[in-house]
Amino acid sequence: MTDVAIVGANGYSGEELCSLLARHGGVRIAGVTSRQHAGKPVGSILPRLKGHPAIRDLAFSNATADDVIKTGAKYAFLALPHGLAAEFALPLLNAGLKIVDLSADFRLREADVFQEFYGEAHAAPELLAHAAYGIPEIWREKIKAATLVASAGCYPTSILLPLVPLLRAGQIVTDSIAVSSASGVSGAGRKADVAYLYAECNESLRAYGLPKHRHLSEIEQELTFAAGEKVVITFVPHLAPMTRGIHTTTFAKPKEGVSLAAIKETLTQAYANEPFVRFGDTLPDTKNVVGTNYCDIAARLDERTGRLILLSAEDNLVKGAAGQAVQCFNLMAGFPETQGLL
């Protein structure tokens, strides 16, 4: 059994991590931290996990790097707000732990881009070059060799999985991309905020964070890597009246002479052997992916406008967060990639 620690486990992503790792079969949860709930039994704060054999004897410890190191864990999952994860990373790495970070702290290659989009200086810029970007379907070999993995964001995952194979194949015009996404309210995190109260979100669909949502930074970074040239897109996220799930619609222009059949063939080949990406003709629906680590993708061509329409759906807390983090961990630790996720 491999010992792991979960730092910041009282949020939605942290709770999902606890659930996935509790039934993983190859790990022991050696420690779970929460500054807010230190000393309390995990099951008392996360009642859906109460009584689980892997959880019932665990209590939250204080969220410090020393506390995590004392657990004896070999791997640490950081489920913290951006800015905090970077404070943990260096001491944990120096102590020999490997890290899967669910925050945004290590997703960007450049500290000045982090400051531009997140409004603060990066706490550990020297580590940025050492972090692997955590989408296994795109960066599998880098993740396997990494000691620090930055698990990709929820919106970026739903956008990059359809687009990266097409950009690598040179099949779409790079300055033609526009994206509209809708996310469940859990994407905002577990916090008391008037904007996310039931009465505010129910029967309401609203855009937010435009024109420069924070996730735009990592989306454009990864699209640029895939295309081999600078890619700038329009991205409009929406808050949808549902608890979890993301549905993304991406618009792009195929290059001259590139048919829908060629687009579909590229995506089919890219994901034919991927256990968690399902490309097909059925239009993605969030109800078919919620609670799973799948991302469903489909493609259509508007013959009237010549515009390509890519559609994708995922669970923002699983493939968009905890599930993807476990998938990355499996690669790092030498487990089957699907362990604990099917």
GROMACS .gro file of C-alpha atoms in nm, residues 192-320:
model
  129
  192ALA     CA    1  -2.061   3.106   0.197
  193ASP     CA    2  -2.121   3.358  -0.081
  194VAL     CA    3  -2.449   3.528  -0.168
  195ALA     CA    4  -2.389   3.477  -0.541
  196TYR     CA    5  -2.397   3.099  -0.495
  197LEU     CA    6  -2.699   3.065  -0.265
  198TYR     CA    7  -2.974   2.836  -0.393
  199ALA     CA    8  -3.217   3.125  -0.443
  200GLU     CA    9  -2.958   3.309  -0.653
  201CYS     CA   10  -2.855   3.013  -0.872
  202ASN     CA   11  -3.179   2.819  -0.913
  203GLU     CA   12  -3.355   2.887  -1.244
  204SER     CA   13  -3.068   3.116  -1.343
  205LEU     CA   14  -2.800   3.097  -1.611
  206ARG     CA   15  -2.541   3.373  -1.611
  207ALA     CA   16  -2.201   3.450  -1.759
  208TYR     CA   17  -1.914   3.552  -1.535
  209GLY     CA   18  -1.540   3.613  -1.535
  210LEU     CA   19  -1.525   3.751  -1.888
  211PRO     CA   20  -1.343   3.851  -2.095
  212LYS     CA   21  -1.039   3.727  -1.900
  213HIS     CA   22  -1.129   3.433  -1.678
  214ARG     CA   23  -0.831   3.298  -1.486
  215HIS     CA   24  -0.842   2.962  -1.663
  216LEU     CA   25  -0.784   3.142  -1.994
  217SER     CA   26  -0.414   3.161  -1.905
  218GLU     CA   27  -0.357   2.785  -1.896
  219ILE     CA   28  -0.593   2.721  -2.187
  220GLU     CA   29  -0.399   2.953  -2.419
  221GLN     CA   30  -0.066   2.824  -2.288
  222GLU     CA   31  -0.152   2.465  -2.377
  223LEU     CA   32  -0.316   2.552  -2.709
  224THR     CA   33  -0.002   2.746  -2.802
  225PHE     CA   34   0.216   2.443  -2.723
  226ALA     CA   35  -0.010   2.221  -2.933
  227ALA     CA   36  -0.020   2.455  -3.232
  228GLY     CA   37   0.344   2.560  -3.225
  229GLU     CA   38   0.235   2.923  -3.256
  230LYS     CA   39   0.065   3.180  -3.035
  231VAL     CA   40  -0.306   3.103  -2.986
  232VAL     CA   41  -0.551   3.355  -2.842
  233ILE     CA   42  -0.916   3.262  -2.795
  234THR     CA   43  -1.246   3.404  -2.675
  235PHE     CA   44  -1.375   3.223  -2.366
  236VAL     CA   45  -1.711   3.287  -2.197
  237PRO     CA   46  -1.790   3.073  -1.888
  238HIS     CA   47  -2.140   3.048  -1.742
  239LEU     CA   48  -2.282   2.938  -1.409
  240ALA     CA   49  -2.555   2.680  -1.466
  241PRO     CA   50  -2.833   2.583  -1.221
  242MET     CA   51  -2.691   2.239  -1.143
  243THR     CA   52  -2.461   2.109  -0.873
  244ARG     CA   53  -2.187   1.955  -1.086
  245GLY     CA   54  -2.090   1.904  -1.447
  246ILE     CA   55  -1.943   2.112  -1.729
  247HIS     CA   56  -2.072   2.142  -2.084
  248THR     CA   57  -1.846   2.317  -2.334
  249THR     CA   58  -1.915   2.428  -2.691
  250THR     CA   59  -1.610   2.525  -2.895
  251PHE     CA   60  -1.627   2.699  -3.233
  252ALA     CA   61  -1.338   2.693  -3.478
  253LYS     CA   62  -1.266   2.721  -3.850
  254PRO     CA   63  -1.120   2.417  -4.029
  255LYS     CA   64  -0.828   2.491  -4.256
  256GLU     CA   65  -0.890   2.491  -4.630
  257GLY     CA   66  -0.958   2.141  -4.755
  258VAL     CA   67  -1.004   1.984  -4.409
  259SER     CA   68  -1.332   1.792  -4.393
  260LEU     CA   69  -1.544   1.689  -4.098
  261ALA     CA   70  -1.450   1.330  -4.176
  262ALA     CA   71  -1.081   1.419  -4.137
  263ILE     CA   72  -1.152   1.598  -3.808
  264LYS     CA   73  -1.341   1.296  -3.677
  265GLU     CA   74  -1.064   1.061  -3.784
  266THR     CA   75  -0.806   1.268  -3.594
  267LEU     CA   76  -1.014   1.263  -3.277
  268THR     CA   77  -1.096   0.895  -3.318
  269GLN     CA   78  -0.729   0.804  -3.348
  270ALA     CA   79  -0.631   1.033  -3.060
  271TYR     CA   80  -0.875   0.876  -2.817
  272ALA     CA   81  -0.936   0.522  -2.943
  273ASN     CA   82  -0.727   0.374  -2.663
  274GLU     CA   83  -0.795   0.634  -2.395
  275PRO     CA   84  -1.001   0.491  -2.109
  276PHE     CA   85  -1.158   0.820  -2.003
  277VAL     CA   86  -1.228   1.006  -2.327
  278ARG     CA   87  -1.531   0.894  -2.527
  279PHE     CA   88  -1.547   1.044  -2.876
  280GLY     CA   89  -1.855   0.962  -3.080
  281ASP     CA   90  -2.159   1.092  -3.266
  282THR     CA   91  -2.387   1.129  -2.963
  283LEU     CA   92  -2.405   1.488  -2.840
  284PRO     CA   93  -2.251   1.508  -2.492
  285ASP     CA   94  -2.485   1.543  -2.195
  286THR     CA   95  -2.367   1.624  -1.843
  287LYS     CA   96  -2.601   1.364  -1.692
  288ASN     CA   97  -2.397   1.091  -1.864
  289VAL     CA   98  -2.065   1.194  -1.708
  290VAL     CA   99  -2.154   1.319  -1.359
  291GLY     CA  100  -1.990   1.098  -1.098
  292THR     CA  101  -1.741   0.959  -1.353
  293ASN     CA  102  -1.394   1.039  -1.482
  294TYR     CA  103  -1.513   1.046  -1.843
  295CYS     CA  104  -1.502   1.335  -2.086
  296ASP     CA  105  -1.748   1.289  -2.374
  297ILE     CA  106  -1.673   1.464  -2.704
  298ALA     CA  107  -1.858   1.509  -3.034
  299ALA     CA  108  -1.798   1.715  -3.349
  300ARG     CA  109  -2.029   1.878  -3.601
  301LEU     CA  110  -1.975   2.101  -3.904
  302ASP     CA  111  -2.214   2.386  -3.987
  303GLU     CA  112  -2.221   2.359  -4.367
  304ARG     CA  113  -2.377   2.706  -4.400
  305THR     CA  114  -2.097   2.889  -4.221
  306GLY     CA  115  -1.813   2.638  -4.258
  307ARG     CA  116  -1.766   2.651  -3.881
  308LEU     CA  117  -1.660   2.348  -3.678
  309ILE     CA  118  -1.854   2.287  -3.356
  310LEU     CA  119  -1.688   2.076  -3.087
  311LEU     CA  120  -1.892   1.969  -2.785
  312SER     CA  121  -1.767   1.817  -2.461
  313ALA     CA  122  -1.901   1.727  -2.118
  314GLU     CA  123  -1.734   1.620  -1.794
  315ASP     CA  124  -1.785   1.619  -1.419
  316ASN     CA  125  -1.603   1.927  -1.292
  317LEU     CA  126  -1.525   1.752  -0.961
  318VAL     CA  127  -1.398   1.427  -1.115
  319LYS     CA  128  -1.234   1.458  -1.458
  320GLY     CA  129  -1.212   1.831  -1.391
   0.00000   0.00000   0.00000
